[in-house]
Structures are given as structure tokens and as C-alpha cells.
Amino acid sequence: MANVAVVGAQWGDEGKGKIVDWLSNRADMVVRFQGGHNAGHTLVVDGKVYKLALLPSGVVQGKPSIIGNGVVVDPWHLVGEIEKIVAQGVAISPDILTIADNACLILPIHPALDVAREAAASAPGAKIGTTGRGIGPAYEDKVGRRAIRVCDLANEDDLKIKIERLRSHHDPLRAGLGLEPIDPAALLAQLLEIAPKILPYVKPAWRVLDQAQKDGKRVLFEGAQGAFLDVDHGTYPYVTSSNTVAGQAAAGSGIGPRGVGYVLGIVKAYTTRVGEGPFACELNDEVGEHLAVVGREVGVNTGRARRCGWFDAVLVRQSVAINGIDGIALTKLDVLDGLKTLKICVGYRINGEVLDYLPSSLKAQASAEPVFEELEGWSESTAGVRTFKDLNAHALKYVRRIEELIGAPVALLSTSPERDDTILMRDPFQG
Ligand code: IMP
């Protein structure tokens, strides 16, 4: 098992950026396989903060990195992100970065539609709380077979034909939302202007991956968002528009399923979610406030406050199953320092019945009451602890109980945002 896929096991924001960055050291290549710039990864290296949304985290370390076909690419955002990261002293060239030629583009019409729809969603429960980046509308055009793809940027005639196709679908939609029709000449001009900045990076990414496999390289697949934002397995419709589970690492990059390798689930020691949707363990009290403040639970990308709650073992156990998680990286344990009592959700009471899984029905999800188990907290600091034996007994007990309840071992334990504050129990690259 030479390759590793890193996926969020909750609702995103589990601290994947740091773990991916840490694992990039051991990898030869890093691949993004779904989502877009709705993701926000913060990396702290030697005290320097890097904020990435679309670029694979490997670029910070100069590792060859791929934006796979499963990603929706906003070329203007990408160019801006490249410029920012280059200004921070990171070298990015076509030797480092590959953009899959068959990835679909996010166009300015997509965020406009995303935002207009959210604004128009006035019925109770109709708002999704999207990031407003156009992710959903771009994936709709992809499965509707009318998207403009990265490879189309090389051909003006193809762009013209595709823009016409988009107009016939989007203009009636836009009219219904009070938006002006698409201006085809302006859109074409925008695309022709950005094309030369993107095209040098464009390749058949599956071939780059295939060659890397043949050369025995270790590939790290970097997931975005989390299992319960998955369009199939998540708390639908309060989800993102891509598959976020580990299986997508194969389809979203062009490698066979056996190439995915070890699946590392990133798990936060408590639970957060951004946007609307059911959240059984949510806390609207001083403990929730503690988690939000100490955990600095604000979106990297959108600046939105994250909702916070107790650790939900039912949710993560389900995540272990649907992702095929081999081991987890447990993050932000130190945020729990100082809490007297800790609660872990071990079941949901729904209509008088206790379930050990999250049912698909939104109504059932929304009415689920958590069944908690209590554990003693700790007053000692776990921040920056670098060996397991230095963890206090109560923190250790909490970690062991999580492993037991979710049915997966802790492979890595992260005790601060710093790259080196990571305890390795098992090297994911060794399987
Ligand atoms: P979208 O992906 O912008 O369509 O948003 C759909 C849902 O996914 C909303 O609840 C967002 O808050 C959530 N979401 C999207 N990306 C992220 C992320 O990177 N972290 C956490 N939540 C996210």
C-alpha cells in the first residue's frame, strides 16, 4: 500500500491541511480529486501561514501536485492563488503543477447563480448555506454535459460553441432569478484572457499518475470537505455537490480503485459544521463557545463561524465504513484541555428508538437526539505533546474510547497547528 488517501471523516474542517502537509514530506506527489475553492486549507510551516483553496497542499513543499478531473476549477481564482503563494516564496511551475485537461471549469455565471439561488431561497429549510463559490452550479453543468472543460481553453471555436450551449440552459434560469442574460462576447473574452495563464499546466493527469505508479512513486490523495457533505452519503440536501468519500480519489483522478491505498480519515476531537443542516451534537452553550473560541472555528475561506458540538462517534463510525478508513488522524485534542466533563455521542434517539447509525431521511436526522456517554476531562495541557506517553491519563482514555467506538485506530495525533506537533503511531505509507 504505497499510496494514501486523506479524507475528512465529519463535516469538513477537520484539519486536513496540516496532516496532508505533514504527509507530503513522505509522498512524491499530491493529488486533489474533488471539490473546488470551497475548500480552505491552512498550513503553518515554520511559523509561516499559507492559505490554500484549490492548490494541492503539496505545492508548499515543492512536491509535484495534480488538480484532478474530479475538481471544478475556477481559473481566475486559481491564477490568483498561484500569484499569492508565489509572492510568499513558493515556486510553482508546470514541473510542479498539473491541471487535468478533462476537469470542468467554474465560470463567473456559476457563483452568480449560486448566490442568487441562496438569496431567493426563502422557504423554511431551503437555504443550503453554500460557500457561494459556484460549486453546485458548476457540477450541475458537468453532469448536464454542457460544461466548459480545461482542455477547451485551447480552442476558441470550441469555446464559442460551448458558450452557446450554456446560454440556452442558463439564460432562462437567470431570467427567473432576475439576472441579466449571459454576455457571450464578454465571457469569451474573459476565457481567452485567462487561457494562456492556465494552459501551460494542462496535461492528461491520468497519464502523469500512471507514470508515477510505474515509477513506484508514493501518491497522496488530498480530499476536501468531509463524509457528511458527500452528495450521496451526507446530510442531503445540506451537502456539497461532489463525492467526498475515499472512493472518489480513484474516479476523480483517473487511477484504479486499488491505487488509492491506505485511507486515512481526519477526525476532529469534537464536531463542527458550517452552513445549514442537521447537527445532533451541536452545543449552543458555554462549552460550544469554548470550542469555537479555543478551536478558532472560523472558516478559512469564507470567514463564517462554524457550529460546534461534542464528538459524535456514531457519525465517525459510519464514516469509517463508507470511506473504508484504515486509520484516523485525530486533530485538535488540545481544544478540549480544561473542560471538566466530556461527552461522546454513542447513539441517536429517533421516534423513541435508539439507532447506532445516521438514517438517510432528513426528517429523522433533524429529529435525532444524541445519546451521550460521559468521560472525565483534564486540566493539563495537551498542546504540543509529541509522544503518546506524555498524554495525561484522561486524554489517553478519551482517545482510546474514540478508537473503540469508531472501530478504527489512531494512526496520527495532532496536538497543535505546527507541522512537528504530530504523534505518529503508524505510518500510513507503510499500510
Ligand atoms: P458548497 O460546497 O459551496 O456548495 O456548499 C455546500 C455545503 O458544504 C455548505 O454547508 C458549506 O458550508 C459546506 N462546505 C463546502 N466546503 C466546505 C469546506 O471546505 N469545509 C466545510 N464545509 C464546507
Short mmCIF file of N, CA and C in Angstrom, two decimals, residues 86-196:
data_model
loop_
_atom_site.label_atom_id
_atom_site.label_comp_id
_atom_site.label_asym_id
_atom_site.label_seq_id
_atom_site.Cartn_x
_atom_site.Cartn_y
_atom_site.Cartn_z
N VAL A 86 3.15 32.31 -4.76
CA VAL A 86 4.47 32.63 -5.34
C VAL A 86 5.05 33.84 -4.60
N ALA A 87 4.18 34.81 -4.27
CA ALA A 87 4.63 36.01 -3.54
C ALA A 87 5.13 35.63 -2.14
N GLN A 88 4.68 34.48 -1.62
CA GLN A 88 5.16 34.01 -0.31
C GLN A 88 6.45 33.21 -0.42
N GLY A 89 6.97 33.11 -1.65
CA GLY A 89 8.27 32.46 -1.84
C GLY A 89 8.18 31.01 -2.29
N VAL A 90 6.98 30.53 -2.65
CA VAL A 90 6.83 29.14 -3.12
C VAL A 90 6.95 29.14 -4.65
N ALA A 91 7.78 28.23 -5.18
CA ALA A 91 7.96 28.18 -6.64
C ALA A 91 6.88 27.28 -7.25
N ILE A 92 6.16 27.79 -8.23
CA ILE A 92 5.15 26.97 -8.91
C ILE A 92 5.41 27.05 -10.41
N SER A 93 5.64 25.88 -11.01
CA SER A 93 5.90 25.81 -12.44
C SER A 93 5.16 24.60 -12.99
N PRO A 94 5.11 24.45 -14.31
CA PRO A 94 4.45 23.26 -14.88
C PRO A 94 5.14 21.96 -14.46
N ASP A 95 6.37 22.02 -13.98
CA ASP A 95 7.02 20.79 -13.46
C ASP A 95 6.39 20.38 -12.15
N ILE A 96 5.87 21.34 -11.42
CA ILE A 96 5.28 21.08 -10.10
C ILE A 96 3.79 20.85 -10.22
N LEU A 97 3.11 21.67 -10.98
CA LEU A 97 1.65 21.63 -11.01
C LEU A 97 1.10 21.09 -12.33
N THR A 98 0.19 20.11 -12.21
CA THR A 98 -0.55 19.61 -13.38
C THR A 98 -2.02 19.87 -13.15
N ILE A 99 -2.69 20.39 -14.17
CA ILE A 99 -4.16 20.53 -14.11
C ILE A 99 -4.73 19.55 -15.13
N ALA A 100 -5.64 18.70 -14.67
CA ALA A 100 -6.21 17.69 -15.57
C ALA A 100 -6.94 18.38 -16.72
N ASP A 101 -6.65 17.92 -17.94
CA ASP A 101 -7.28 18.56 -19.11
C ASP A 101 -8.79 18.31 -19.17
N ASN A 102 -9.25 17.26 -18.46
CA ASN A 102 -10.68 16.94 -18.50
C ASN A 102 -11.44 17.44 -17.27
N ALA A 103 -10.82 18.31 -16.48
CA ALA A 103 -11.54 18.92 -15.35
C ALA A 103 -12.49 19.99 -15.90
N CYS A 104 -13.60 20.20 -15.21
CA CYS A 104 -14.58 21.21 -15.66
C CYS A 104 -14.32 22.55 -14.98
N LEU A 105 -14.68 23.61 -15.69
CA LEU A 105 -14.41 24.96 -15.18
C LEU A 105 -15.58 25.53 -14.39
N ILE A 106 -15.25 26.33 -13.40
CA ILE A 106 -16.24 27.21 -12.77
C ILE A 106 -16.12 28.55 -13.49
N LEU A 107 -17.23 29.01 -14.05
CA LEU A 107 -17.27 30.29 -14.77
C LEU A 107 -17.93 31.34 -13.88
N PRO A 108 -17.78 32.62 -14.21
CA PRO A 108 -18.43 33.66 -13.38
C PRO A 108 -19.95 33.46 -13.26
N ILE A 109 -20.57 32.78 -14.23
CA ILE A 109 -22.03 32.56 -14.14
C ILE A 109 -22.38 31.61 -12.99
N HIS A 110 -21.42 30.80 -12.56
CA HIS A 110 -21.73 29.80 -11.52
C HIS A 110 -21.86 30.41 -10.12
N PRO A 111 -20.87 31.18 -9.65
CA PRO A 111 -21.09 31.82 -8.34
C PRO A 111 -22.30 32.75 -8.36
N ALA A 112 -22.53 33.42 -9.51
CA ALA A 112 -23.69 34.33 -9.59
C ALA A 112 -24.98 33.55 -9.37
N LEU A 113 -25.06 32.38 -9.97
CA LEU A 113 -26.26 31.54 -9.83
C LEU A 113 -26.38 31.00 -8.40
N ASP A 114 -25.25 30.55 -7.88
CA ASP A 114 -25.18 30.01 -6.51
C ASP A 114 -25.73 31.05 -5.51
N VAL A 115 -25.21 32.26 -5.61
CA VAL A 115 -25.57 33.33 -4.67
C VAL A 115 -27.03 33.76 -4.87
N ALA A 116 -27.44 33.87 -6.15
CA ALA A 116 -28.82 34.31 -6.43
C ALA A 116 -29.83 33.28 -5.92
N ARG A 117 -29.50 32.01 -6.08
CA ARG A 117 -30.41 30.95 -5.60
C ARG A 117 -30.53 30.96 -4.09
N GLU A 118 -29.39 31.12 -3.42
CA GLU A 118 -29.42 31.15 -1.96
C GLU A 118 -30.23 32.36 -1.47
N ALA A 119 -30.05 33.49 -2.16
CA ALA A 119 -30.78 34.70 -1.77
C ALA A 119 -32.28 34.52 -2.00
N ALA A 120 -32.62 33.76 -3.04
CA ALA A 120 -34.05 33.59 -3.38
C ALA A 120 -34.70 32.48 -2.55
N ALA A 121 -33.90 31.70 -1.85
CA ALA A 121 -34.44 30.55 -1.10
C ALA A 121 -35.07 31.04 0.21
N SER A 122 -36.33 31.40 0.13
CA SER A 122 -36.96 31.99 1.32
C SER A 122 -37.78 30.98 2.11
N ALA A 123 -38.15 29.86 1.50
CA ALA A 123 -38.96 28.86 2.22
C ALA A 123 -38.13 28.26 3.35
N PRO A 124 -38.78 27.86 4.46
CA PRO A 124 -38.01 27.29 5.58
C PRO A 124 -37.19 26.08 5.12
N GLY A 125 -35.93 26.10 5.48
CA GLY A 125 -35.04 24.97 5.14
C GLY A 125 -34.52 24.98 3.72
N ALA A 126 -34.87 26.00 2.94
CA ALA A 126 -34.48 26.00 1.52
C ALA A 126 -33.02 26.41 1.31
N LYS A 127 -32.49 27.21 2.21
CA LYS A 127 -31.08 27.64 2.05
C LYS A 127 -30.16 26.49 2.42
N ILE A 128 -29.09 26.33 1.63
CA ILE A 128 -28.11 25.28 1.92
C ILE A 128 -26.98 25.84 2.77
N GLY A 129 -26.76 27.15 2.63
CA GLY A 129 -25.60 27.74 3.32
C GLY A 129 -24.33 27.44 2.55
N THR A 130 -24.37 27.54 1.22
CA THR A 130 -23.19 27.22 0.41
C THR A 130 -22.09 28.26 0.63
N THR A 131 -20.94 27.97 0.09
CA THR A 131 -19.83 28.92 0.19
C THR A 131 -19.98 30.03 -0.85
N GLY A 132 -20.94 29.88 -1.74
CA GLY A 132 -21.17 30.91 -2.76
C GLY A 132 -20.12 30.91 -3.85
N ARG A 133 -19.36 29.82 -3.95
CA ARG A 133 -18.26 29.79 -4.93
C ARG A 133 -18.68 29.21 -6.29
N GLY A 134 -19.94 28.82 -6.40
CA GLY A 134 -20.41 28.30 -7.69
C GLY A 134 -20.17 26.81 -7.87
N ILE A 135 -19.86 26.13 -6.77
CA ILE A 135 -19.52 24.71 -6.85
C ILE A 135 -20.70 23.88 -7.39
N GLY A 136 -21.87 24.05 -6.77
CA GLY A 136 -23.05 23.28 -7.18
C GLY A 136 -23.41 23.52 -8.64
N PRO A 137 -23.59 24.79 -9.05
CA PRO A 137 -23.93 25.04 -10.45
C PRO A 137 -22.88 24.49 -11.44
N ALA A 138 -21.61 24.53 -11.06
CA ALA A 138 -20.57 24.01 -11.98
C ALA A 138 -20.70 22.49 -12.12
N TYR A 139 -20.94 21.80 -11.01
CA TYR A 139 -21.13 20.33 -11.10
C TYR A 139 -22.42 20.00 -11.85
N GLU A 140 -23.45 20.85 -11.72
CA GLU A 140 -24.68 20.62 -12.48
C GLU A 140 -24.38 20.65 -13.97
N ASP A 141 -23.59 21.63 -14.40
CA ASP A 141 -23.24 21.71 -15.82
C ASP A 141 -22.39 20.52 -16.24
N LYS A 142 -21.56 20.03 -15.32
CA LYS A 142 -20.73 18.86 -15.65
C LYS A 142 -21.63 17.65 -15.93
N VAL A 143 -22.52 17.32 -15.00
CA VAL A 143 -23.35 16.12 -15.24
C VAL A 143 -24.41 16.40 -16.31
N GLY A 144 -24.71 17.67 -16.55
CA GLY A 144 -25.62 18.03 -17.64
C GLY A 144 -24.93 18.02 -19.00
N ARG A 145 -23.64 17.71 -19.01
CA ARG A 145 -22.85 17.54 -20.23
C ARG A 145 -22.75 18.80 -21.09
N ARG A 146 -22.73 19.95 -20.39
CA ARG A 146 -22.58 21.20 -21.15
C ARG A 146 -21.46 22.06 -20.57
N ALA A 147 -20.65 21.49 -19.69
CA ALA A 147 -19.60 22.29 -19.04
C ALA A 147 -18.48 22.62 -20.02
N ILE A 148 -17.83 23.73 -19.75
CA ILE A 148 -16.58 24.03 -20.46
C ILE A 148 -15.47 23.39 -19.66
N ARG A 149 -14.63 22.61 -20.33
CA ARG A 149 -13.56 21.92 -19.62
C ARG A 149 -12.23 22.63 -19.85
N VAL A 150 -11.27 22.27 -19.03
CA VAL A 150 -9.95 22.91 -19.10
C VAL A 150 -9.37 22.80 -20.51
N CYS A 151 -9.53 21.64 -21.15
CA CYS A 151 -8.94 21.45 -22.48
C CYS A 151 -9.56 22.38 -23.52
N ASP A 152 -10.81 22.81 -23.28
CA ASP A 152 -11.48 23.69 -24.25
C ASP A 152 -10.82 25.06 -24.32
N LEU A 153 -10.06 25.41 -23.28
CA LEU A 153 -9.41 26.73 -23.27
C LEU A 153 -8.44 26.90 -24.43
N ALA A 154 -8.02 25.76 -25.01
CA ALA A 154 -7.03 25.82 -26.09
C ALA A 154 -7.67 26.11 -27.45
N ASN A 155 -9.00 26.13 -27.50
CA ASN A 155 -9.64 26.24 -28.81
C ASN A 155 -10.81 27.23 -28.78
N GLU A 156 -10.60 28.35 -29.45
CA GLU A 156 -11.61 29.42 -29.43
C GLU A 156 -12.94 28.96 -30.02
N ASP A 157 -12.88 28.16 -31.09
CA ASP A 157 -14.14 27.72 -31.73
C ASP A 157 -14.93 26.83 -30.78
N ASP A 158 -14.22 25.94 -30.08
CA ASP A 158 -14.92 25.07 -29.10
C ASP A 158 -15.57 25.92 -28.01
N LEU A 159 -14.85 26.94 -27.59
CA LEU A 159 -15.40 27.81 -26.53
C LEU A 159 -16.69 28.48 -27.00
N LYS A 160 -16.68 28.96 -28.25
CA LYS A 160 -17.87 29.65 -28.78
C LYS A 160 -19.07 28.70 -28.79
N ILE A 161 -18.85 27.48 -29.26
CA ILE A 161 -19.95 26.50 -29.34
C ILE A 161 -20.48 26.21 -27.94
N LYS A 162 -19.56 26.04 -27.02
CA LYS A 162 -19.96 25.67 -25.65
C LYS A 162 -20.67 26.82 -24.94
N ILE A 163 -20.23 28.02 -25.22
CA ILE A 163 -20.90 29.18 -24.60
C ILE A 163 -22.35 29.25 -25.09
N GLU A 164 -22.55 28.95 -26.37
CA GLU A 164 -23.93 28.95 -26.90
C GLU A 164 -24.79 27.91 -26.18
N ARG A 165 -24.19 26.74 -25.95
CA ARG A 165 -24.93 25.67 -25.25
C ARG A 165 -25.29 26.11 -23.83
N LEU A 166 -24.34 26.77 -23.21
CA LEU A 166 -24.59 27.25 -21.84
C LEU A 166 -25.69 28.30 -21.81
N ARG A 167 -25.69 29.16 -22.85
CA ARG A 167 -26.71 30.22 -22.88
C ARG A 167 -28.11 29.63 -22.92
N SER A 168 -28.30 28.58 -23.75
CA SER A 168 -29.66 28.06 -23.90
C SER A 168 -30.15 27.45 -22.59
N HIS A 169 -29.22 26.96 -21.77
CA HIS A 169 -29.64 26.41 -20.46
C HIS A 169 -29.76 27.50 -19.40
N HIS A 170 -28.77 28.38 -19.37
CA HIS A 170 -28.68 29.32 -18.24
C HIS A 170 -29.56 30.55 -18.36
N ASP A 171 -29.76 31.04 -19.59
CA ASP A 171 -30.49 32.31 -19.70
C ASP A 171 -31.91 32.23 -19.11
N PRO A 172 -32.66 31.15 -19.41
CA PRO A 172 -33.99 31.08 -18.76
C PRO A 172 -33.90 31.00 -17.23
N LEU A 173 -32.90 30.27 -16.75
CA LEU A 173 -32.70 30.16 -15.29
C LEU A 173 -32.39 31.52 -14.69
N ARG A 174 -31.50 32.24 -15.37
CA ARG A 174 -31.07 33.56 -14.89
C ARG A 174 -32.24 34.53 -14.91
N ALA A 175 -33.04 34.45 -15.97
CA ALA A 175 -34.20 35.36 -16.06
C ALA A 175 -35.11 35.14 -14.85
N GLY A 176 -35.31 33.86 -14.48
CA GLY A 176 -36.18 33.53 -13.35
C GLY A 176 -35.65 34.09 -12.04
N LEU A 177 -34.36 34.33 -11.98
CA LEU A 177 -33.76 34.84 -10.74
C LEU A 177 -33.46 36.34 -10.83
N GLY A 178 -33.89 36.95 -11.93
CA GLY A 178 -33.69 38.40 -12.09
C GLY A 178 -32.28 38.76 -12.52
N LEU A 179 -31.55 37.79 -13.10
CA LEU A 179 -30.18 38.09 -13.58
C LEU A 179 -30.22 38.38 -15.08
N GLU A 180 -29.29 39.21 -15.52
CA GLU A 180 -29.18 39.53 -16.95
C GLU A 180 -28.78 38.28 -17.72
N PRO A 181 -29.14 38.21 -19.02
CA PRO A 181 -28.66 37.07 -19.82
C PRO A 181 -27.12 37.07 -19.89
N ILE A 182 -26.55 35.91 -20.21
CA ILE A 182 -25.09 35.81 -20.37
C ILE A 182 -24.68 36.71 -21.53
N ASP A 183 -23.56 37.41 -21.37
CA ASP A 183 -22.99 38.19 -22.47
C ASP A 183 -21.91 37.29 -23.10
N PRO A 184 -22.23 36.66 -24.24
CA PRO A 184 -21.30 35.65 -24.79
C PRO A 184 -19.94 36.24 -25.16
N ALA A 185 -19.95 37.46 -25.71
CA ALA A 185 -18.68 38.05 -26.14
C ALA A 185 -17.79 38.34 -24.92
N ALA A 186 -18.42 38.82 -23.85
CA ALA A 186 -17.63 39.15 -22.65
C ALA A 186 -17.07 37.87 -22.02
N LEU A 187 -17.89 36.81 -21.97
CA LEU A 187 -17.43 35.54 -21.38
C LEU A 187 -16.28 34.95 -22.21
N LEU A 188 -16.44 35.01 -23.54
CA LEU A 188 -15.38 34.50 -24.42
C LEU A 188 -14.08 35.29 -24.19
N ALA A 189 -14.22 36.58 -24.10
CA ALA A 189 -13.03 37.43 -23.90
C ALA A 189 -12.35 37.09 -22.57
N GLN A 190 -13.16 36.89 -21.53
CA GLN A 190 -12.58 36.54 -20.22
C GLN A 190 -11.81 35.21 -20.30
N LEU A 191 -12.42 34.25 -21.00
CA LEU A 191 -11.79 32.92 -21.10
C LEU A 191 -10.50 32.98 -21.92
N LEU A 192 -10.54 33.75 -23.01
CA LEU A 192 -9.35 33.85 -23.86
C LEU A 192 -8.22 34.58 -23.13
N GLU A 193 -8.60 35.46 -22.24
CA GLU A 193 -7.59 36.22 -21.50
C GLU A 193 -6.90 35.34 -20.44
N ILE A 194 -7.69 34.47 -19.79
CA ILE A 194 -7.12 33.64 -18.71
C ILE A 194 -6.41 32.39 -19.27
N ALA A 195 -6.84 31.95 -20.47
CA ALA A 195 -6.34 30.68 -21.02
C ALA A 195 -4.81 30.55 -21.01
N PRO A 196 -4.05 31.56 -21.48
CA PRO A 196 -2.60 31.37 -21.52
C PRO A 196 -1.96 31.22 -20.14
#
